[in-house]
Amino acid sequence: DGVLYSEVRRPCRVMLLVNPHSGKGQALSLFTGHVQRMLTEAGVPHTVVITERQNHARELAREADLSQWDALVIMSGDGLLFEVVNGLMEREDWESAIQTPLGILPGGSGNALAASIHYYSGSQPVSSEELLVSCGFLLCKGLVSRLDLVSVNMASSQRLFSFLSLAWGFVADVDIESEKYRHVGAARFTVGTLVRLASLRVYQGRLAYLPVDEPPSRAEVSPPLPASAFCSSLLCRPSKASSHQNTFHNSCNSNNAGKARRVDGPTPAPRGPADSLLAPLEQPVPGDWTVVAEEDFVLMLAMYQAHLGEDMLAAPGSAPDDGLIHLFYVKAGISRTALLRIFLAMEKGAHLATGCPYLVYVKVRALRLEPLSPKGVITVDGEAVDYGPVQAQVHGGLARLVSG
Ligand code: ADP
Ligand code: MG
């Protein structure tokens, strides 16, 4: 359906970042139990690096000698890939660094991108270990597609790059409140949703967006690259490929994978392409934007991949590089029952078919949210960011994803 896939040789020299504390805290044993042999048999040399703390993966991505690696793969939840993406975008050579194929193996409690990749492959929905095995298999296949990134700008002039979602209100609250249920795995969102439903509240804010009438043409989104461009970034060096040696590093000697300098002090500002669609936050939105009349919401959810969680198919029409932000919002006034019905239907991506008049779905290329409620949560890829005015625009196909 227009997704640009390119048959390439297997990725080799994979840096595989494992977060030992993600999900139920079993990422490492899940990797050794379900994926490692598959990679070895497929001849995909990989170096396992155990992340030691928050932002370790970000520092590794920022400092790594990328000529050494053909793909950066994380075994964790979406949070660890968020670190890798932003680490790459903070580099002076961001433009080439962000072309490094990125992969994900579901090892966390929030495995939305992994579930999306499985979904894009056209396979029947699965979860838990079956999802892990599916993603391991797709990693061995080594097909690469482009991946949209969304540039998210905060009032503090902080800028982040996001591959999954921007959320405010109900979904963002559940995201953060459910962190304490991480030990139950993906079910944390179900528990969190039920808890939040019991204390349903309204969030005040102003929302505006730049609508897309029709999906932008491929040329507008991301010019297709000749297949050789993908190959050259993933090409197995014959000598390495024939004598592949999987190296396994535990936390005691894990740091040869990237000169992991501990960087204290402020995080360097991300670089990246200019946000040509955005006006400064203190100015009104451009004239061709739509300003939503309502100012009372239950949630705003901007998605650029299909899944919000393993069993939450929020944007079934999404493709990894469609150059679109799939914007959903729910207006205040919806009943608890109707909201619950939406979340239950989302498991199969059927929430729009519920015909709920409070649920709005529009495809956009940029958006601005100005929360008016004094307190609240905004999440980017499931991670809490500064609460306040925020605006974002999609950069079609800026990154690359090992997908199905
Ligand atoms: P989950 O889906 O379970 O939340 P994530 O991949 O989102 O999994 O990881 C959660 C957080 O764990 C990330 O923000 C990451 O920075 C942090 N992290 C990574 N390595 C470690 C570690 N060794 N100890 C503690 N936290 C870590
Ligand atoms: Mg997370």
Short mmCIF file of C-alpha atoms and ligand atoms in Angstrom, two decimals:
data_model
loop_
_atom_site.label_atom_id
_atom_site.label_comp_id
_atom_site.label_asym_id
_atom_site.label_seq_id
_atom_site.Cartn_x
_atom_site.Cartn_y
_atom_site.Cartn_z
CA ASP A 1 0.00 0.00 0.00
CA GLY A 2 2.71 2.40 -0.94
CA VAL A 3 5.06 1.54 1.85
CA LEU A 4 8.54 1.64 0.50
CA TYR A 5 10.28 -1.59 1.29
CA SER A 6 13.52 -2.62 -0.15
CA GLU A 7 14.96 -6.08 -0.18
CA VAL A 8 18.40 -5.85 1.32
CA ARG A 9 20.93 -8.22 2.65
CA ARG A 10 20.75 -9.07 6.31
CA PRO A 11 21.69 -6.34 8.70
CA CYS A 12 24.95 -7.16 10.29
CA ARG A 13 26.95 -5.74 13.12
CA VAL A 14 23.88 -4.95 15.09
CA MET A 15 24.22 -3.06 18.35
CA LEU A 16 21.51 -4.52 20.53
CA LEU A 17 20.62 -2.41 23.55
CA VAL A 18 18.82 -4.34 26.29
CA ASN A 19 17.12 -2.55 29.19
CA PRO A 20 17.21 -5.04 32.09
CA HIS A 21 14.51 -3.12 33.97
CA SER A 22 11.94 -2.67 31.21
CA GLY A 23 8.62 -4.46 31.36
CA LYS A 24 8.59 -7.18 33.98
CA GLY A 25 12.38 -6.95 34.24
CA GLN A 26 12.93 -10.00 32.05
CA ALA A 27 14.18 -8.43 28.83
CA LEU A 28 17.57 -10.11 28.99
CA SER A 29 16.25 -13.62 29.66
CA LEU A 30 13.57 -13.12 27.01
CA PHE A 31 16.28 -12.16 24.55
CA THR A 32 18.55 -15.10 25.33
CA GLY A 33 15.57 -17.47 25.48
CA HIS A 34 13.74 -16.47 22.32
CA VAL A 35 15.83 -14.37 19.96
CA GLN A 36 19.54 -14.88 20.36
CA ARG A 37 19.71 -18.28 18.68
CA MET A 38 17.51 -17.06 15.85
CA LEU A 39 19.93 -14.21 15.14
CA THR A 40 22.92 -16.55 15.34
CA GLU A 41 21.35 -19.05 12.96
CA ALA A 42 20.43 -16.27 10.55
CA GLY A 43 24.02 -15.06 10.63
CA VAL A 44 23.29 -11.67 12.13
CA PRO A 45 26.30 -10.67 14.21
CA HIS A 46 25.24 -8.65 17.19
CA THR A 47 26.74 -7.08 20.26
CA VAL A 48 24.52 -6.96 23.30
CA VAL A 49 24.85 -3.89 25.48
CA ILE A 50 22.97 -3.81 28.77
CA THR A 51 21.79 -0.30 29.59
CA GLU A 52 22.90 0.70 33.05
CA ARG A 53 20.73 3.73 33.75
CA GLN A 54 18.30 6.18 32.26
CA ASN A 55 19.79 8.07 29.28
CA HIS A 56 22.57 5.50 28.82
CA ALA A 57 21.13 4.50 25.44
CA ARG A 58 20.82 8.15 24.49
CA GLU A 59 24.49 8.76 25.28
CA LEU A 60 25.53 5.63 23.37
CA ALA A 61 23.58 6.77 20.31
CA ARG A 62 25.05 10.25 20.58
CA GLU A 63 28.64 9.08 20.96
CA ALA A 64 28.80 5.84 18.96
CA ASP A 65 31.10 5.42 15.99
CA LEU A 66 28.28 4.66 13.57
CA SER A 67 30.63 3.39 10.88
CA GLN A 68 30.91 0.33 13.18
CA TRP A 69 27.20 -0.48 13.17
CA ASP A 70 24.71 -1.42 10.49
CA ALA A 71 21.69 -1.20 12.74
CA LEU A 72 20.81 -0.09 16.26
CA VAL A 73 18.24 -2.39 17.80
CA ILE A 74 16.67 -2.05 21.20
CA MET A 75 15.12 -4.77 23.35
CA SER A 76 12.92 -2.81 25.73
CA GLY A 77 9.79 -0.72 25.54
CA ASP A 78 9.32 2.33 23.33
CA GLY A 79 11.08 4.51 25.92
CA LEU A 80 14.51 3.17 25.07
CA LEU A 81 14.09 3.76 21.32
CA PHE A 82 12.98 7.31 22.12
CA GLU A 83 16.36 7.78 23.78
CA VAL A 84 18.22 6.34 20.78
CA VAL A 85 16.34 8.52 18.26
CA ASN A 86 17.01 11.67 20.25
CA GLY A 87 20.64 10.72 20.87
CA LEU A 88 21.10 10.39 17.10
CA MET A 89 19.37 13.72 16.45
CA GLU A 90 21.67 15.47 18.94
CA ARG A 91 24.74 14.58 16.89
CA GLU A 92 26.52 17.03 14.67
CA ASP A 93 26.19 14.45 11.87
CA TRP A 94 22.45 13.91 12.61
CA GLU A 95 21.55 13.88 8.94
CA SER A 96 23.52 10.72 8.23
CA ALA A 97 23.25 9.33 11.79
CA ILE A 98 19.46 9.19 11.65
CA GLN A 99 19.74 7.04 8.50
CA THR A 100 21.07 4.20 10.64
CA PRO A 101 18.41 1.48 10.48
CA LEU A 102 16.63 1.17 13.82
CA GLY A 103 15.03 -1.99 15.11
CA ILE A 104 12.93 -2.92 18.09
CA LEU A 105 12.26 -6.14 19.97
CA PRO A 106 9.40 -5.97 22.47
CA GLY A 107 10.93 -6.24 25.93
CA GLY A 108 9.03 -3.55 27.78
CA SER A 109 5.51 -3.00 28.97
CA GLY A 110 4.81 -0.38 26.28
CA ASN A 111 5.68 -2.15 23.01
CA ALA A 112 3.70 -0.03 20.58
CA LEU A 113 6.24 0.20 17.78
CA ALA A 114 6.98 -3.54 17.92
CA ALA A 115 3.24 -4.25 17.69
CA SER A 116 2.98 -1.79 14.79
CA ILE A 117 5.81 -3.49 12.90
CA HIS A 118 4.13 -6.86 13.36
CA TYR A 119 0.84 -5.32 12.18
CA TYR A 120 2.48 -3.82 9.06
CA SER A 121 3.81 -7.28 8.19
CA GLY A 122 0.19 -8.36 7.69
CA SER A 123 0.30 -11.15 10.27
CA GLN A 124 -2.49 -12.01 12.68
CA PRO A 125 -2.32 -10.11 15.99
CA VAL A 126 -0.20 -11.76 18.68
CA SER A 127 1.20 -10.64 22.00
CA SER A 128 3.95 -11.27 24.53
CA GLU A 129 6.48 -13.94 23.54
CA GLU A 130 4.82 -14.55 20.17
CA LEU A 131 5.22 -10.88 19.32
CA LEU A 132 8.86 -11.09 20.37
CA VAL A 133 9.50 -14.10 18.14
CA SER A 134 7.74 -12.37 15.22
CA CYS A 135 9.85 -9.23 15.64
CA GLY A 136 13.00 -11.35 15.98
CA PHE A 137 12.12 -13.05 12.71
CA LEU A 138 11.52 -9.71 10.97
CA LEU A 139 14.87 -8.49 12.29
CA CYS A 140 16.57 -11.54 10.74
CA LYS A 141 14.85 -10.79 7.42
CA GLY A 142 16.34 -7.31 7.54
CA LEU A 143 13.91 -5.37 5.37
CA VAL A 144 14.18 -1.65 5.88
CA SER A 145 11.49 0.98 5.40
CA ARG A 146 11.48 4.68 6.02
CA LEU A 147 10.12 5.93 9.31
CA ASP A 148 8.41 9.27 9.91
CA LEU A 149 9.64 11.36 12.80
CA VAL A 150 7.72 14.19 14.39
CA SER A 151 9.53 17.23 15.69
CA VAL A 152 7.98 18.31 18.99
CA ASN A 153 8.64 21.87 20.20
CA MET A 154 8.04 23.00 23.76
CA ALA A 155 7.67 26.54 25.14
CA SER A 156 11.11 26.19 26.75
CA SER A 157 12.38 26.05 23.13
CA GLN A 158 13.27 22.43 23.87
CA ARG A 159 12.85 20.23 20.79
CA LEU A 160 12.38 16.46 20.74
CA PHE A 161 11.98 13.89 18.00
CA SER A 162 9.15 11.45 18.34
CA PHE A 163 8.39 8.24 16.38
CA LEU A 164 5.14 7.18 17.98
CA SER A 165 2.77 9.53 19.74
CA LEU A 166 2.05 12.84 21.38
CA ALA A 167 -0.65 12.62 24.04
CA TRP A 168 -2.47 14.86 26.49
CA GLY A 169 -5.33 14.26 28.90
CA PHE A 170 -6.68 10.78 29.54
CA VAL A 171 -4.13 8.79 27.51
CA ALA A 172 -1.14 10.72 28.84
CA ASP A 173 -2.36 10.33 32.43
CA VAL A 174 -2.80 6.59 31.96
CA ASP A 175 0.63 6.34 30.38
CA ILE A 176 2.36 7.88 33.37
CA GLU A 177 0.07 6.62 36.17
CA SER A 178 0.40 3.05 34.89
CA GLU A 179 4.20 3.05 35.17
CA LYS A 180 3.74 1.66 38.66
CA TYR A 181 1.97 -1.38 37.20
CA ARG A 182 4.88 -2.13 34.88
CA HIS A 183 5.32 -5.58 36.49
CA VAL A 184 2.04 -6.75 34.90
CA GLY A 185 3.46 -6.01 31.44
CA ALA A 186 1.19 -4.73 28.68
CA ALA A 187 -1.84 -5.17 30.95
CA ARG A 188 -0.65 -2.06 32.77
CA PHE A 189 -2.61 0.09 30.30
CA THR A 190 -5.85 -1.83 30.90
CA VAL A 191 -5.47 -1.43 34.65
CA GLY A 192 -4.52 2.24 34.23
CA THR A 193 -7.48 2.90 31.91
CA LEU A 194 -9.97 1.43 34.38
CA VAL A 195 -8.47 3.41 37.28
CA ARG A 196 -8.58 6.65 35.25
CA LEU A 197 -12.14 5.99 34.07
CA ALA A 198 -13.23 5.94 37.70
CA SER A 199 -11.87 9.47 38.11
CA LEU A 200 -12.64 10.78 34.64
CA ARG A 201 -11.93 14.48 34.28
CA VAL A 202 -12.05 17.26 31.70
CA TYR A 203 -8.92 18.98 30.42
CA GLN A 204 -9.09 22.57 29.16
CA GLY A 205 -6.96 23.64 26.24
CA ARG A 206 -6.76 25.05 22.75
CA LEU A 207 -6.05 22.73 19.84
CA ALA A 208 -5.20 23.68 16.25
CA TYR A 209 -3.86 21.71 13.33
CA LEU A 210 -2.83 21.82 9.70
CA PRO A 211 -5.17 19.35 7.98
CA VAL A 212 -4.26 17.06 5.10
CA ASP A 213 -7.12 16.68 2.66
CA GLU A 214 -5.48 13.81 0.88
CA PRO A 215 -2.46 11.84 1.84
CA PRO A 216 0.52 13.71 0.47
CA SER A 217 2.07 12.17 -2.58
CA ARG A 218 5.13 10.01 -2.11
CA ALA A 219 7.34 12.74 -3.54
CA GLU A 220 6.10 15.23 -0.96
CA VAL A 221 6.65 12.83 1.90
CA SER A 222 10.04 11.31 1.29
CA PRO A 223 11.64 10.87 -2.08
CA PRO A 224 12.24 7.16 -2.66
CA LEU A 225 15.85 6.14 -2.51
CA PRO A 226 17.27 3.67 -4.96
CA ALA A 227 17.49 0.24 -3.37
CA SER A 228 21.26 0.46 -3.44
CA ALA A 229 21.14 3.31 -0.95
CA PHE A 230 19.55 0.97 1.55
CA CYS A 231 21.93 -1.79 0.68
CA SER A 232 25.02 0.27 1.20
CA SER A 233 23.97 1.11 4.73
CA LEU A 234 23.20 -2.49 5.55
CA LEU A 235 25.60 -4.33 3.32
CA CYS A 236 27.33 -7.22 5.02
CA ARG A 237 31.06 -7.11 4.62
CA PRO A 238 31.76 -10.57 3.19
CA SER A 239 34.59 -11.31 5.60
CA LYS A 240 32.40 -10.47 8.58
CA ALA A 241 29.38 -12.25 7.24
CA SER A 242 31.24 -15.51 6.74
CA SER A 243 32.97 -15.47 10.09
CA HIS A 244 30.15 -14.01 12.09
CA GLN A 245 30.84 -14.15 15.77
CA ASN A 246 28.17 -13.13 18.14
CA THR A 247 29.72 -11.21 20.90
CA PHE A 248 27.91 -11.04 24.16
CA HIS A 249 28.77 -8.45 26.71
CA ASN A 250 27.26 -8.35 30.13
CA SER A 251 26.97 -5.27 32.24
CA CYS A 252 30.56 -5.68 33.48
CA ASN A 253 32.20 -5.23 30.11
CA SER A 254 29.54 -3.70 27.98
CA ASN A 255 31.10 -0.42 27.07
CA ASN A 256 33.13 -1.17 23.99
CA ALA A 257 30.00 -0.77 21.90
CA GLY A 258 30.23 2.97 21.77
CA LYS A 259 32.63 5.20 23.54
CA ALA A 260 30.11 5.71 26.31
CA ARG A 261 31.23 8.94 27.84
CA ARG A 262 29.06 9.87 30.75
CA VAL A 263 27.71 13.27 29.81
CA ASP A 264 26.69 15.35 32.77
CA GLY A 265 25.10 18.77 32.53
CA PRO A 266 22.42 19.91 30.13
CA THR A 267 21.41 17.69 27.25
CA PRO A 268 22.69 19.12 23.96
CA ALA A 269 20.00 20.72 21.82
CA PRO A 270 18.75 18.42 19.10
CA ARG A 271 19.53 19.52 15.57
CA GLY A 272 17.51 18.35 12.63
CA PRO A 273 15.47 19.80 9.78
CA ALA A 274 13.69 23.15 10.06
CA ASP A 275 10.01 23.07 11.03
CA SER A 276 8.74 24.98 8.01
CA LEU A 277 5.05 24.51 8.88
CA LEU A 278 5.21 26.01 12.37
CA ALA A 279 4.84 29.64 13.45
CA PRO A 280 6.57 30.69 16.69
CA LEU A 281 4.57 29.44 19.69
CA GLU A 282 3.90 32.97 20.94
CA GLN A 283 2.30 33.92 17.61
CA PRO A 284 -1.10 32.78 16.27
CA VAL A 285 -1.15 29.65 14.11
CA PRO A 286 -0.87 30.24 10.32
CA GLY A 287 -4.06 31.11 8.43
CA ASP A 288 -4.45 27.72 6.72
CA TRP A 289 -4.67 25.92 10.07
CA THR A 290 -7.92 24.74 11.63
CA VAL A 291 -8.62 25.93 15.16
CA VAL A 292 -10.84 23.49 17.09
CA ALA A 293 -13.87 25.33 18.47
CA GLU A 294 -14.07 23.28 21.68
CA GLU A 295 -11.77 23.98 24.58
CA ASP A 296 -12.94 21.14 26.85
CA PHE A 297 -11.43 17.76 26.11
CA VAL A 298 -11.05 14.31 27.59
CA LEU A 299 -8.02 13.48 25.50
CA MET A 300 -5.84 14.42 22.57
CA LEU A 301 -3.81 11.68 20.92
CA ALA A 302 -1.55 12.26 17.92
CA MET A 303 -0.32 8.94 16.49
CA TYR A 304 2.12 8.30 13.67
CA GLN A 305 2.29 4.52 13.96
CA ALA A 306 -0.56 2.04 14.13
CA HIS A 307 -0.38 0.85 17.73
CA LEU A 308 -0.57 2.79 20.98
CA GLY A 309 0.15 -0.40 22.93
CA GLU A 310 0.46 -4.11 22.19
CA ASP A 311 -3.31 -4.50 22.08
CA MET A 312 -4.32 -0.95 21.22
CA LEU A 313 -4.64 -0.43 17.48
CA ALA A 314 -5.25 3.32 17.62
CA ALA A 315 -4.44 4.24 14.00
CA PRO A 316 -5.14 1.19 11.82
CA GLY A 317 -4.68 3.24 8.64
CA SER A 318 -1.17 4.34 9.56
CA ALA A 319 1.97 3.31 7.69
CA PRO A 320 5.53 3.81 8.96
CA ASP A 321 6.25 6.54 6.43
CA ASP A 322 2.86 7.93 5.35
CA GLY A 323 4.00 11.42 6.34
CA LEU A 324 0.86 11.82 8.42
CA ILE A 325 -0.06 12.59 11.99
CA HIS A 326 -3.25 10.70 12.82
CA LEU A 327 -4.91 13.09 15.25
CA PHE A 328 -7.66 11.92 17.58
CA TYR A 329 -9.43 13.92 20.20
CA VAL A 330 -12.34 13.21 22.48
CA LYS A 331 -14.56 16.15 23.44
CA ALA A 332 -15.80 16.64 26.98
CA GLY A 333 -19.30 15.35 27.71
CA ILE A 334 -18.65 11.74 26.74
CA SER A 335 -19.94 9.19 29.25
CA ARG A 336 -17.67 6.73 31.01
CA THR A 337 -19.45 3.90 29.23
CA ALA A 338 -18.89 5.43 25.79
CA LEU A 339 -15.22 6.09 26.56
CA LEU A 340 -14.77 2.52 27.80
CA ARG A 341 -16.46 1.29 24.61
CA ILE A 342 -13.91 3.26 22.56
CA PHE A 343 -10.97 1.72 24.40
CA LEU A 344 -12.42 -1.79 24.16
CA ALA A 345 -13.02 -1.35 20.41
CA MET A 346 -9.47 -0.04 19.98
CA GLU A 347 -8.11 -3.53 20.62
CA LYS A 348 -9.23 -4.38 17.08
CA GLY A 349 -8.89 -0.86 15.69
CA ALA A 350 -12.69 -0.55 15.54
CA HIS A 351 -13.10 2.55 17.75
CA LEU A 352 -14.03 4.83 14.84
CA ALA A 353 -16.75 2.37 13.84
CA THR A 354 -18.44 2.91 17.22
CA GLY A 355 -19.77 6.13 15.70
CA CYS A 356 -19.22 8.03 18.93
CA PRO A 357 -19.93 11.73 18.21
CA TYR A 358 -17.40 12.85 20.84
CA LEU A 359 -14.50 11.12 19.05
CA VAL A 360 -12.89 13.12 16.23
CA TYR A 361 -10.25 11.78 13.84
CA VAL A 362 -8.38 13.93 11.34
CA LYS A 363 -5.17 13.48 9.38
CA VAL A 364 -2.81 16.39 9.86
CA ARG A 365 0.76 17.44 9.16
CA ALA A 366 1.24 19.71 12.14
CA LEU A 367 -0.58 20.64 15.33
CA ARG A 368 -0.47 22.96 18.30
CA LEU A 369 -1.81 22.32 21.79
CA GLU A 370 -2.06 25.01 24.47
CA PRO A 371 -3.26 23.43 27.71
CA LEU A 372 -5.25 25.81 29.88
CA SER A 373 -5.63 23.49 32.87
CA PRO A 374 -2.91 24.49 35.33
CA LYS A 375 -1.73 20.92 35.92
CA GLY A 376 -1.49 17.96 33.64
CA VAL A 377 0.63 15.53 31.73
CA ILE A 378 1.89 15.58 28.15
CA THR A 379 3.69 12.52 26.85
CA VAL A 380 5.89 12.02 23.82
CA ASP A 381 6.32 8.34 22.87
CA GLY A 382 4.96 7.49 26.32
CA GLU A 383 7.50 9.61 28.20
CA ALA A 384 6.38 12.68 30.18
CA VAL A 385 7.71 16.00 28.84
CA ASP A 386 7.37 19.59 30.10
CA TYR A 387 3.73 20.44 30.61
CA GLY A 388 2.76 23.55 28.65
CA PRO A 389 2.19 24.78 25.10
CA VAL A 390 3.56 22.38 22.52
CA GLN A 391 3.54 22.16 18.74
CA ALA A 392 4.70 19.52 16.34
CA GLN A 393 5.19 18.77 12.67
CA VAL A 394 5.87 15.55 10.82
CA HIS A 395 9.07 14.97 8.86
CA GLY A 396 8.19 12.20 6.45
CA GLY A 397 10.64 9.32 6.29
CA LEU A 398 13.41 11.04 8.25
CA ALA A 399 14.56 7.80 9.92
CA ARG A 400 14.77 4.14 8.91
CA LEU A 401 13.18 1.15 10.48
CA VAL A 402 13.93 -2.55 10.24
CA SER A 403 10.39 -3.77 9.67
CA GLY A 404 8.41 -6.45 7.93
P1 ADP B 1 8.80 0.08 29.55
O1 ADP B 1 7.91 -0.15 28.39
O2 ADP B 1 8.77 -1.09 30.48
O3 ADP B 1 8.49 1.38 30.22
P2 ADP B 1 11.06 1.43 28.40
O4 ADP B 1 11.89 1.01 27.26
O5 ADP B 1 10.08 2.51 28.12
O6 ADP B 1 10.30 0.16 28.99
O7 ADP B 1 12.07 1.81 29.56
C1 ADP B 1 11.72 2.59 30.65
C2 ADP B 1 12.89 3.46 31.07
O8 ADP B 1 13.95 2.70 31.62
C3 ADP B 1 13.52 4.26 29.95
O9 ADP B 1 13.14 5.61 30.10
C4 ADP B 1 15.02 4.12 30.17
O10 ADP B 1 15.66 5.37 30.21
C5 ADP B 1 15.13 3.49 31.52
N1 ADP B 1 16.32 2.64 31.69
C6 ADP B 1 17.13 2.09 30.78
N2 ADP B 1 18.09 1.33 31.35
C7 ADP B 1 17.88 1.41 32.68
C8 ADP B 1 18.53 0.85 33.82
N3 ADP B 1 19.58 0.03 33.70
N4 ADP B 1 18.03 1.14 35.04
C9 ADP B 1 16.95 1.92 35.18
N5 ADP B 1 16.29 2.49 34.14
C10 ADP B 1 16.74 2.24 32.90
MG MG B 2 8.05 3.23 28.52
#
